[in-house]
mmCIF file of C-alpha atoms in Angstrom:
data_model
loop_
_atom_site.group_PDB
_atom_site.id
_atom_site.type_symbol
_atom_site.label_atom_id
_atom_site.label_comp_id
_atom_site.label_asym_id
_atom_site.label_seq_id
_atom_site.Cartn_x
_atom_site.Cartn_y
_atom_site.Cartn_z
ATOM 1 C CA MET P 1 25.500 -2.150 -17.830
ATOM 2 C CA LYS P 2 26.339 -3.728 -14.836
ATOM 3 C CA LEU P 3 26.102 -1.656 -11.639
ATOM 4 C CA ILE P 4 28.384 -3.864 -9.583
ATOM 5 C CA ASN P 5 31.215 -2.585 -11.713
ATOM 6 C CA LEU P 6 30.821 1.040 -10.594
ATOM 7 C CA GLN P 7 32.036 -0.366 -7.279
ATOM 8 C CA ASN P 8 35.711 -0.349 -8.425
ATOM 9 C CA GLN P 9 36.042 2.824 -10.201
ATOM 10 C CA ASN P 10 37.038 5.834 -9.021
ATOM 11 C CA GLN P 11 34.976 9.035 -8.563
ATOM 12 C CA LYS P 12 36.222 10.704 -12.006
ATOM 13 C CA GLU P 13 35.685 7.079 -13.770
ATOM 14 C CA VAL P 14 32.194 6.931 -12.177
ATOM 15 C CA ALA P 15 31.309 10.558 -13.122
ATOM 16 C CA THR P 16 32.306 9.620 -16.733
ATOM 17 C CA THR P 17 30.429 6.261 -16.827
ATOM 18 C CA LEU P 18 27.007 8.107 -15.471
ATOM 19 C CA GLY P 19 27.391 10.883 -17.817
ATOM 20 C CA VAL P 20 27.473 13.498 -15.185
ATOM 21 C CA GLN P 21 28.954 16.807 -15.002
ATOM 22 C CA GLY P 22 29.320 19.279 -12.433
ATOM 23 C CA ARG P 23 27.632 16.918 -9.800
ATOM 24 C CA ASP P 24 31.018 16.076 -8.002
ATOM 25 C CA GLU P 25 29.391 16.399 -4.700
ATOM 26 C CA LEU P 26 27.015 13.742 -5.702
ATOM 27 C CA VAL P 27 29.576 11.390 -6.888
ATOM 28 C CA GLU P 28 31.739 11.687 -4.010
ATOM 29 C CA LYS P 29 28.690 10.966 -1.747
ATOM 30 C CA PHE P 30 27.801 7.924 -3.561
ATOM 31 C CA VAL P 31 31.557 6.565 -3.810
ATOM 32 C CA SER P 32 31.959 7.062 -0.324
ATOM 33 C CA MET P 33 29.011 5.203 0.870
ATOM 34 C CA GLY P 34 29.798 2.399 -2.083
ATOM 35 C CA LEU P 35 27.162 0.119 -3.633
ATOM 36 C CA PRO P 36 25.165 -1.996 -1.302
ATOM 37 C CA HIS P 37 26.224 -5.607 -0.362
ATOM 38 C CA LYS P 38 25.042 -8.225 1.699
ATOM 39 C CA ARG P 39 26.688 -6.713 4.954
ATOM 40 C CA THR P 40 25.237 -3.187 4.426
ATOM 41 C CA GLU P 41 22.569 -2.893 7.234
ATOM 42 C CA GLN P 42 19.366 -1.883 5.163
ATOM 43 C CA TYR P 43 20.005 -4.615 2.841
ATOM 44 C CA HIS P 44 20.866 -7.168 5.059
ATOM 45 C CA TYR P 45 17.803 -9.267 4.312
ATOM 46 C CA PHE P 46 17.365 -8.427 0.814
ATOM 47 C CA ASP P 47 19.430 -10.296 -1.589
ATOM 48 C CA ILE P 48 21.019 -7.133 -3.401
ATOM 49 C CA LYS P 49 24.088 -8.252 -4.919
ATOM 50 C CA LYS P 50 22.494 -10.627 -7.333
ATOM 51 C CA HIS P 51 20.467 -7.676 -8.952
ATOM 52 C CA LEU P 52 23.482 -5.336 -9.197
ATOM 53 C CA GLU P 53 25.668 -8.245 -10.933
ATOM 54 C CA VAL P 54 23.136 -8.280 -13.995
ATOM 55 C CA ASP P 55 24.088 -6.743 -17.136
ATOM 56 C CA TYR P 56 20.968 -4.749 -17.880
ATOM 57 C CA LYS P 57 20.609 -3.121 -21.095
ATOM 58 C CA THR P 58 20.054 0.798 -20.430
ATOM 59 C CA LEU P 59 17.050 3.053 -21.878
ATOM 60 C CA GLU P 60 16.838 6.364 -23.481
ATOM 61 C CA TYR P 61 14.692 8.782 -21.057
ATOM 62 C CA LEU P 62 13.517 11.480 -23.957
ATOM 63 C CA PRO P 63 10.752 13.429 -22.821
ATOM 64 C CA LYS P 64 7.354 12.894 -25.140
ATOM 65 C CA THR P 65 4.588 15.205 -25.811
ATOM 66 C CA ILE P 66 1.974 14.405 -23.071
ATOM 67 C CA ILE P 67 -1.266 13.458 -23.770
ATOM 68 C CA GLU P 68 -4.429 14.165 -21.827
ATOM 69 C CA GLY P 69 -5.750 11.332 -19.722
ATOM 70 C CA ASP P 70 -7.339 10.566 -16.511
ATOM 71 C CA LYS P 71 -4.213 9.857 -14.626
ATOM 72 C CA ILE P 72 -0.381 10.362 -14.934
ATOM 73 C CA GLU P 73 1.156 7.442 -16.855
ATOM 74 C CA ILE P 74 4.597 6.761 -16.694
ATOM 75 C CA VAL P 75 5.898 4.348 -19.102
ATOM 76 C CA ASP P 76 9.471 3.035 -18.699
ATOM 77 C CA GLY P 77 10.588 6.140 -16.595
ATOM 78 C CA VAL P 78 8.894 8.582 -19.333
ATOM 79 C CA VAL P 79 5.555 10.569 -18.747
ATOM 80 C CA VAL P 80 3.321 9.806 -21.505
ATOM 81 C CA SER P 81 -0.041 11.177 -20.315
ATOM 82 C CA ALA P 82 -1.695 13.462 -17.602
ATOM 83 C CA PRO P 83 -4.602 15.015 -16.488
ATOM 84 C CA LYS P 84 -5.646 18.369 -18.287
ATOM 85 C CA GLY P 85 -3.920 21.207 -16.172
ATOM 86 C CA MET P 86 -1.788 18.871 -14.237
ATOM 87 C CA ARG P 87 2.154 20.450 -13.970
ATOM 88 C CA VAL P 88 4.780 17.952 -14.969
ATOM 89 C CA TYR P 89 7.889 18.915 -15.930
ATOM 90 C CA PHE P 90 11.131 16.845 -16.950
ATOM 91 C CA GLU P 91 14.031 18.798 -15.245
ATOM 92 C CA ALA P 92 17.165 18.824 -13.163
ATOM 93 C CA TYR P 93 16.624 18.567 -9.497
ATOM 94 C CA GLU P 94 19.070 20.336 -7.068
ATOM 95 C CA MET P 95 17.267 20.000 -3.911
ATOM 96 C CA LEU P 96 19.204 16.446 -3.109
ATOM 97 C CA ASP P 97 19.220 15.306 0.507
ATOM 98 C CA MET P 98 23.008 15.015 1.320
ATOM 99 C CA ASP P 99 22.315 12.618 4.441
ATOM 100 C CA HIS P 100 20.137 9.944 3.160
ATOM 101 C CA PHE P 101 20.865 6.302 4.499
ATOM 102 C CA ASP P 102 20.797 4.660 0.991
ATOM 103 C CA PRO P 103 23.392 4.769 -1.382
ATOM 104 C CA LEU P 104 21.120 3.627 -4.154
ATOM 105 C CA TYR P 105 19.049 7.188 -3.480
ATOM 106 C CA TYR P 106 22.431 8.630 -4.895
ATOM 107 C CA LEU P 107 22.782 6.156 -7.570
ATOM 108 C CA GLY P 108 19.114 6.871 -8.533
ATOM 109 C CA HIS P 109 19.879 10.678 -8.788
ATOM 110 C CA LEU P 110 23.068 10.203 -10.867
ATOM 111 C CA LEU P 111 21.642 7.969 -13.304
ATOM 112 C CA CYS P 112 18.658 10.393 -13.772
ATOM 113 C CA PRO P 113 20.245 14.069 -14.032
ATOM 114 C CA HIS P 114 16.657 14.960 -15.052
ATOM 115 C CA THR P 115 13.497 14.164 -12.726
ATOM 116 C CA ILE P 116 10.123 14.112 -13.426
ATOM 117 C CA LYS P 117 8.562 17.095 -11.414
ATOM 118 C CA ILE P 118 4.913 16.857 -10.268
ATOM 119 C CA GLU P 119 3.041 19.930 -8.893
ATOM 120 C CA ILE P 120 -0.175 19.017 -7.444
ATOM 121 C CA ASP P 121 -2.667 21.930 -7.219
ATOM 122 C CA GLY P 122 -5.313 22.492 -4.424
ATOM 123 C CA ASP P 123 -7.344 19.456 -2.828
ATOM 124 C CA ALA P 124 -6.914 17.340 -5.815
ATOM 125 C CA GLU P 125 -6.986 13.382 -6.108
ATOM 126 C CA VAL P 126 -4.342 12.353 -8.733
ATOM 127 C CA GLU P 127 -3.538 8.721 -9.937
ATOM 128 C CA ILE P 128 -0.230 7.475 -10.960
ATOM 129 C CA GLU P 129 0.430 4.517 -12.946
ATOM 130 C CA HIS P 130 3.669 3.075 -13.524
ATOM 131 C CA LYS P 131 3.944 0.841 -16.324
ATOM 132 C CA PHE P 132 7.083 -1.418 -17.146
ATOM 133 C CA THR P 133 7.354 -2.929 -20.618
ATOM 134 C CA GLN P 134 11.391 -3.588 -21.119
ATOM 135 C CA SER P 135 12.796 -6.985 -20.527
ATOM 136 C CA ASN P 136 16.311 -7.087 -19.275
ATOM 137 C CA ALA P 137 16.407 -3.607 -18.395
ATOM 138 C CA LEU P 138 17.573 -1.096 -15.886
ATOM 139 C CA ILE P 139 14.580 1.169 -15.678
ATOM 140 C CA ASN P 140 15.480 4.074 -13.583
ATOM 141 C CA TYR P 141 13.777 7.299 -12.969
ATOM 142 C CA ARG P 142 13.104 9.845 -9.954
ATOM 143 C CA ILE P 143 10.016 11.972 -9.165
ATOM 144 C CA VAL P 144 9.809 15.228 -7.313
ATOM 145 C CA LEU P 145 6.448 15.712 -5.868
ATOM 146 C CA TYR P 146 5.417 19.022 -4.579
ATOM 147 C CA ASN P 147 1.566 20.071 -2.854
ATOM 148 C CA GLN P 148 0.277 23.227 -2.017
ATOM 149 C CA ALA P 149 0.212 24.876 1.195
ATOM 150 C CA ASN P 150 -2.806 24.791 3.022
ATOM 151 C CA ARG P 151 -4.277 22.237 1.055
ATOM 152 C CA HIS P 152 -5.392 18.502 1.148
ATOM 153 C CA ALA P 153 -4.316 16.209 -1.887
ATOM 154 C CA THR P 154 -4.295 12.526 -2.430
ATOM 155 C CA VAL P 155 -2.001 10.344 -4.593
ATOM 156 C CA TYR P 156 -2.804 6.686 -5.731
ATOM 157 C CA GLU P 157 0.001 5.064 -6.841
ATOM 158 C CA ASN P 158 -0.056 1.492 -8.737
ATOM 159 C CA PHE P 159 1.884 -0.576 -11.042
ATOM 160 C CA VAL P 160 1.349 -2.575 -14.298
ATOM 161 C CA ALA P 161 4.068 -5.111 -15.980
ATOM 162 C CA ASP P 162 3.626 -6.073 -19.348
ATOM 163 C CA ASP P 163 4.931 -9.619 -20.458
ATOM 164 C CA ILE P 164 8.747 -8.680 -19.338
ATOM 165 C CA GLU P 165 11.493 -10.726 -17.180
ATOM 166 C CA ASN P 166 14.834 -9.811 -15.640
ATOM 167 C CA SER P 167 14.417 -6.182 -15.526
ATOM 168 C CA LEU P 168 15.281 -4.006 -12.448
ATOM 169 C CA VAL P 169 13.335 -1.075 -11.693
ATOM 170 C CA LEU P 170 15.200 1.835 -9.591
ATOM 171 C CA TYR P 171 13.201 4.798 -8.783
ATOM 172 C CA GLY P 172 11.710 6.958 -6.001
ATOM 173 C CA TYR P 173 10.222 10.265 -4.796
ATOM 174 C CA ASP P 174 11.217 13.390 -3.153
ATOM 175 C CA MET P 175 8.367 14.575 -1.640
ATOM 176 C CA HIS P 176 8.020 17.972 -0.424
ATOM 177 C CA ILE P 177 4.505 18.527 1.981
ATOM 178 C CA ALA P 178 4.014 22.029 2.327
ATOM 179 C CA GLN P 179 3.476 23.928 5.433
ATOM 180 C CA ASP P 180 -0.255 23.331 6.948
ATOM 181 C CA SER P 181 -1.257 20.858 4.545
ATOM 182 C CA THR P 182 -1.889 17.145 4.085
ATOM 183 C CA LEU P 183 -0.587 14.646 1.475
ATOM 184 C CA ARG P 184 -1.967 11.216 1.286
ATOM 185 C CA VAL P 185 -0.355 8.685 -0.618
ATOM 186 C CA VAL P 186 -1.639 5.380 -1.222
ATOM 187 C CA LYS P 187 0.368 2.668 -3.088
ATOM 188 C CA LEU P 188 -0.935 -0.751 -4.328
ATOM 189 C CA GLN P 189 1.698 -3.007 -6.099
ATOM 190 C CA THR P 190 1.013 -6.663 -6.869
ATOM 191 C CA MET P 191 3.915 -8.389 -8.201
ATOM 192 C CA GLU P 192 3.888 -11.971 -9.631
ATOM 193 C CA ASP P 193 5.827 -14.479 -11.990
ATOM 194 C CA ASN P 194 9.384 -12.997 -11.968
ATOM 195 C CA HIS P 195 8.554 -9.838 -14.083
ATOM 196 C CA TYR P 196 10.561 -7.621 -12.622
ATOM 197 C CA SER P 197 12.411 -6.623 -9.377
ATOM 198 C CA MET P 198 12.221 -3.143 -7.878
ATOM 199 C CA VAL P 199 14.546 -0.923 -5.332
ATOM 200 C CA ALA P 200 12.590 2.122 -4.489
ATOM 201 C CA SER P 201 14.194 4.816 -2.528
ATOM 202 C CA HIS P 202 12.202 7.615 -1.245
ATOM 203 C CA ARG P 203 12.777 10.965 0.596
ATOM 204 C CA VAL P 204 10.003 12.720 2.404
ATOM 205 C CA ASN P 205 10.166 16.061 3.916
ATOM 206 C CA VAL P 206 7.211 17.204 5.873
ATOM 207 C CA ALA P 207 7.066 20.809 6.625
ATOM 208 C CA LYS P 208 5.956 22.986 9.721
ATOM 209 C CA LYS P 209 2.435 21.807 10.896
ATOM 210 C CA ALA P 210 2.024 19.499 7.524
ATOM 211 C CA ASN P 211 0.680 15.947 7.786
ATOM 212 C CA ALA P 212 1.939 12.949 5.524
ATOM 213 C CA ILE P 213 -0.412 9.953 5.328
ATOM 214 C CA LEU P 214 1.556 6.897 3.665
ATOM 215 C CA LYS P 215 -0.062 3.774 3.158
ATOM 216 C CA SER P 216 1.552 0.913 1.043
ATOM 217 C CA PHE P 217 0.020 -2.404 0.097
ATOM 218 C CA ASP P 218 2.681 -4.809 -1.223
ATOM 219 C CA LEU P 219 1.087 -8.140 -2.535
ATOM 220 C CA GLY P 220 2.239 -11.325 -4.139
ATOM 221 C CA GLY P 221 5.781 -12.621 -5.080
ATOM 222 C CA ASP P 222 9.083 -11.406 -6.795
ATOM 223 C CA GLN P 223 11.617 -9.171 -5.179
ATOM 224 C CA SER P 224 10.902 -5.774 -3.930
ATOM 225 C CA LEU P 225 12.441 -3.280 -1.292
ATOM 226 C CA GLN P 226 11.043 0.164 -0.374
ATOM 227 C CA LEU P 227 13.369 2.437 1.704
ATOM 228 C CA LEU P 228 11.784 5.596 3.211
ATOM 229 C CA LYS P 229 13.523 8.639 5.181
ATOM 230 C CA VAL P 230 10.904 10.717 6.494
ATOM 231 C CA GLU P 231 11.903 14.208 8.140
ATOM 232 C CA LEU P 232 9.612 15.945 10.293
ATOM 233 C CA SER P 233 9.772 19.622 11.320
ATOM 234 C CA GLU P 234 7.948 21.523 14.153
ATOM 235 C CA TYR P 235 4.166 20.290 14.697
ATOM 236 C CA ALA P 236 4.402 17.843 11.542
ATOM 237 C CA HIS P 237 2.894 14.454 11.571
ATOM 238 C CA ILE P 238 3.194 11.282 9.707
ATOM 239 C CA ASP P 239 0.831 8.290 9.604
ATOM 240 C CA ALA P 240 2.829 5.488 7.805
ATOM 241 C CA GLY P 241 1.174 1.875 7.197
ATOM 242 C CA HIS P 242 2.398 -1.051 5.802
ATOM 243 C CA LEU P 243 0.517 -4.220 4.566
ATOM 244 C CA LEU P 244 2.609 -6.812 3.150
ATOM 245 C CA TYR P 245 1.348 -10.279 1.835
ATOM 246 C CA VAL P 246 4.052 -12.307 0.235
ATOM 247 C CA ASN P 247 4.414 -16.016 -1.175
ATOM 248 C CA ALA P 248 6.502 -18.449 -3.053
ATOM 249 C CA ASP P 249 10.075 -17.373 -2.300
ATOM 250 C CA SER P 250 9.770 -13.822 -2.540
ATOM 251 C CA LYS P 251 11.581 -11.140 -0.643
ATOM 252 C CA ARG P 252 9.758 -8.021 -0.166
ATOM 253 C CA GLY P 253 9.459 -5.216 2.691
ATOM 254 C CA THR P 254 10.389 -1.719 4.113
ATOM 255 C CA VAL P 255 13.367 -0.320 5.396
ATOM 256 C CA SER P 256 12.445 2.923 7.035
ATOM 257 C CA GLN P 257 13.964 6.004 8.991
ATOM 258 C CA ILE P 258 11.533 8.297 10.472
ATOM 259 C CA ILE P 259 13.626 11.631 11.947
ATOM 260 C CA HIS P 260 11.700 13.979 14.186
ATOM 261 C CA ARG P 261 13.683 17.222 14.120
ATOM 262 C CA GLY P 262 11.044 19.883 15.126
ATOM 263 C CA GLU P 263 9.103 19.900 18.561
ATOM 264 C CA HIS P 264 5.969 18.737 18.887
ATOM 265 C CA SER P 265 6.352 16.183 16.078
ATOM 266 C CA THR P 266 4.171 13.059 16.039
ATOM 267 C CA SER P 267 4.620 9.718 14.164
ATOM 268 C CA LYS P 268 2.678 6.471 13.878
ATOM 269 C CA GLN P 269 4.059 3.828 11.812
ATOM 270 C CA ILE P 270 2.054 0.220 11.752
ATOM 271 C CA ALA P 271 3.268 -2.655 9.702
ATOM 272 C CA LYS P 272 0.982 -5.873 9.243
ATOM 273 C CA ASN P 273 2.840 -8.634 7.283
ATOM 274 C CA ILE P 274 1.536 -11.941 6.230
ATOM 275 C CA LEU P 275 4.017 -14.561 4.575
ATOM 276 C CA ASP P 276 2.983 -17.541 2.823
ATOM 277 C CA GLY P 277 5.012 -20.233 1.087
ATOM 278 C CA GLU P 278 8.928 -20.021 1.542
ATOM 279 C CA SER P 279 8.732 -16.005 1.536
ATOM 280 C CA ARG P 280 10.808 -13.694 3.578
ATOM 281 C CA GLY P 281 9.481 -10.496 4.728
ATOM 282 C CA ILE P 282 11.136 -7.410 5.701
ATOM 283 C CA PHE P 283 10.272 -4.611 8.333
ATOM 284 C CA ASP P 284 13.700 -2.781 9.597
ATOM 285 C CA ALA P 285 12.173 0.574 10.718
ATOM 286 C CA LEU P 286 14.021 3.379 12.983
ATOM 287 C CA ILE P 287 12.396 6.299 14.642
ATOM 288 C CA ARG P 288 15.095 8.750 15.827
ATOM 289 C CA VAL P 289 14.169 11.663 17.800
ATOM 290 C CA GLU P 290 16.874 14.467 17.730
ATOM 291 C CA HIS P 291 17.945 16.700 20.606
ATOM 292 C CA SER P 292 15.817 19.571 18.680
ATOM 293 C CA ALA P 293 12.592 17.470 18.886
ATOM 294 C CA LYS P 294 11.107 18.052 22.174
ATOM 295 C CA PHE P 295 7.571 16.820 23.284
ATOM 296 C CA THR P 296 7.632 14.367 20.538
ATOM 297 C CA LYS P 297 5.170 11.564 20.229
ATOM 298 C CA ALA P 298 6.093 8.383 18.444
ATOM 299 C CA GLU P 299 4.320 4.983 18.160
ATOM 300 C CA GLN P 300 5.607 1.913 15.992
ATOM 301 C CA ASN P 301 4.341 -1.141 15.925
ATOM 302 C CA ALA P 302 4.640 -4.555 13.883
ATOM 303 C CA LYS P 303 2.651 -7.604 13.668
ATOM 304 C CA SER P 304 3.529 -10.761 11.529
ATOM 305 C CA ILE P 305 1.476 -13.937 10.342
ATOM 306 C CA LEU P 306 3.267 -16.703 9.186
ATOM 307 C CA LEU P 307 1.003 -18.981 7.010
ATOM 308 C CA HIS P 308 3.823 -21.634 6.052
ATOM 309 C CA LYS P 309 6.500 -23.082 8.191
ATOM 310 C CA LYS P 310 9.343 -22.268 5.997
ATOM 311 C CA ALA P 311 8.030 -18.540 5.712
ATOM 312 C CA TYR P 312 10.515 -16.207 7.477
ATOM 313 C CA MET P 313 9.954 -12.297 8.867
ATOM 314 C CA ALA P 314 12.789 -10.265 9.534
ATOM 315 C CA SER P 315 11.033 -7.589 11.998
ATOM 316 C CA LYS P 316 13.511 -4.910 13.720
ATOM 317 C CA PRO P 317 11.463 -2.021 15.132
ATOM 318 C CA GLN P 318 13.696 0.467 16.652
ATOM 319 C CA LEU P 319 13.732 3.703 19.013
ATOM 320 C CA GLU P 320 16.846 6.004 18.993
ATOM 321 C CA ILE P 321 16.356 8.962 21.353
ATOM 322 C CA TYR P 322 18.467 11.796 22.276
ATOM 323 C CA ILE P 323 15.994 13.910 24.820
ATOM 324 C CA ASP P 324 13.818 13.284 27.689
ATOM 325 C CA GLU P 325 10.642 15.085 27.193
ATOM 326 C CA LEU P 326 8.627 12.711 24.644
ATOM 327 C CA GLU P 327 6.215 9.570 24.627
ATOM 328 C CA ALA P 328 7.515 6.934 22.693
ATOM 329 C CA SER P 329 6.523 3.207 22.137
ATOM 330 C CA HIS P 330 7.427 0.165 19.814
ATOM 331 C CA GLY P 331 6.619 -3.404 19.650
ATOM 332 C CA SER P 332 6.749 -6.458 17.605
ATOM 333 C CA THR P 333 4.992 -9.919 17.305
ATOM 334 C CA THR P 334 5.138 -12.596 15.065
ATOM 335 C CA GLY P 335 3.096 -16.066 15.215
ATOM 336 C CA GLN P 336 0.482 -17.987 13.451
ATOM 337 C CA LEU P 337 -3.297 -17.941 12.728
ATOM 338 C CA ASP P 338 -5.280 -19.099 15.732
ATOM 339 C CA GLU P 339 -6.238 -22.691 15.423
ATOM 340 C CA LYS P 340 -9.232 -22.175 17.792
ATOM 341 C CA GLN P 341 -10.718 -19.717 15.503
ATOM 342 C CA LEU P 342 -10.172 -21.865 12.135
ATOM 343 C CA PHE P 343 -11.783 -24.847 14.220
ATOM 344 C CA TYR P 344 -14.729 -22.583 15.028
ATOM 345 C CA LEU P 345 -15.221 -21.439 11.497
ATOM 346 C CA GLN P 346 -14.760 -24.810 10.065
ATOM 347 C CA SER P 347 -17.287 -26.281 12.513
ATOM 348 C CA ARG P 348 -19.662 -23.796 10.773
ATOM 349 C CA GLY P 349 -19.408 -25.337 7.359
ATOM 350 C CA ILE P 350 -16.505 -23.046 6.141
ATOM 351 C CA SER P 351 -13.715 -24.622 4.430
ATOM 352 C CA TYR P 352 -10.131 -24.666 5.373
ATOM 353 C CA LEU P 353 -8.999 -22.364 2.641
ATOM 354 C CA GLU P 354 -11.806 -19.895 3.096
ATOM 355 C CA ALA P 355 -11.502 -19.885 6.942
ATOM 356 C CA ARG P 356 -7.740 -18.976 6.395
ATOM 357 C CA LYS P 357 -9.123 -16.031 4.057
ATOM 358 C CA ILE P 358 -11.557 -14.725 6.382
ATOM 359 C CA LEU P 359 -9.081 -14.446 9.370
ATOM 360 C CA VAL P 360 -6.052 -13.065 6.821
ATOM 361 C CA ILE P 361 -8.509 -10.582 5.699
ATOM 362 C CA ALA P 362 -9.504 -9.625 9.142
ATOM 363 C CA PHE P 363 -6.132 -9.237 10.240
ATOM 364 C CA ALA P 364 -5.380 -6.936 7.431
ATOM 365 C CA ASN P 365 -8.673 -4.858 7.251
ATOM 366 C CA THR P 366 -7.552 -2.294 9.918
ATOM 367 C CA LEU P 367 -4.981 -1.086 7.420
ATOM 368 C CA ILE P 368 -7.305 -1.499 4.299
ATOM 369 C CA GLU P 369 -9.985 0.572 5.907
ATOM 370 C CA GLU P 370 -7.841 3.569 6.761
ATOM 371 C CA VAL P 371 -7.919 4.424 3.111
ATOM 372 C CA LYS P 372 -10.701 6.697 2.799
ATOM 373 C CA ASP P 373 -11.970 5.951 -0.699
ATOM 374 C CA THR P 374 -14.173 3.040 -0.596
ATOM 375 C CA ARG P 375 -13.459 2.272 -4.448
ATOM 376 C CA GLN P 376 -9.956 1.954 -3.745
ATOM 377 C CA GLN P 377 -10.777 -0.209 -0.449
ATOM 378 C CA GLU P 378 -12.498 -2.447 -2.763
ATOM 379 C CA ARG P 379 -9.436 -2.562 -5.342
ATOM 380 C CA ILE P 380 -7.016 -3.365 -2.450
ATOM 381 C CA LYS P 381 -9.363 -6.001 -1.147
ATOM 382 C CA SER P 382 -10.137 -7.698 -4.348
ATOM 383 C CA ALA P 383 -6.432 -7.644 -5.224
ATOM 384 C CA PHE P 384 -5.437 -8.995 -1.931
ATOM 385 C CA GLU P 385 -8.066 -11.992 -2.525
ATOM 386 C CA GLU P 386 -6.937 -12.682 -6.084
ATOM 387 C CA VAL P 387 -3.564 -12.855 -5.194
ATOM 388 C CA PHE P 388 -4.335 -15.109 -2.227
ATOM 389 C CA TYR P 389 -6.430 -17.471 -3.731
ATOM 390 C CA LYS P 390 -3.748 -17.946 -6.627
ATOM 391 C CA ALA P 391 -1.226 -19.031 -4.255
ATOM 392 C CA HIS P 392 -3.504 -21.543 -2.928
ATOM 393 C CA GLN P 393 -4.674 -23.208 -6.132
#
């Protein structure tokens, strides 16, 4: 299946191609936006066209009997295990966001008329592991995630790829964070050696007085883009942190829109980017404050370090404000490691490579240490060090 072929079909043909019945509004929205291309603002720095032109094999997403395990394991878009008592379903999803900025959000739902629905009970900690085993495949699935009001849940997300190549993963979340609750999501994704490419398109709805804490740690090579749309109700809050370390000739990063709709809503978005080799990092982030969002507080900042003369950082923090009663700030800096600090460490007998690693880890640590679980902190640091040393062997 070549996704690019959908571009030139009319709405009826698209619906037939995707096997969609009774979802005309969704098809119409997708067709009106069209597939992304190099001039599409959200994909301007990410070579999306080459991924859409590949002739992928398609997979069947038939529900399986879910066995008991210590985590939710999703293999090629199908749930195979989950903790005892965890509510995981495979069902249609009707609460679509018909105002998302990403056309692949709609394509993802069109390709997945049935979604993986996960309901988190109480103050739980849940691990979700995504595993990919199919080469030359389009692996597409959607996850709908709910938590409970007045509860505080945590999701740890990680990715594993078997010996595969030339596959495209098209997935994403529709998260609904209940009133007066907290949902913390920590994503760790290490990609290397052209196993697969990924476009992850998310939508996060944060209810009144709820808190969303989203931390992403993207390490290594290959091609990956996460697109994130967050909507904040009254007194809702989001704390988003993005750590990016990329090497070789990879292109990876985050495109986001955080939309303040309710009064007294608050947002904090911090990105730290470390670019090695001939890589390209992406941070294209908009905070929009609507007319209804008086007394908003919004903070956005991106800091980048270039470790190679051919590395390139596309950093574009943005504010779009429609009211006067608010506090808002944003900024972006890009530079290199401090030569004086490197010299000082080397003068104390530390090797050049080790000195670079110490400074890079120190730069990243402020985000890593925001992960409250020390075991997860060590896991992230270990993955970071392994990828860094591998890139400099």
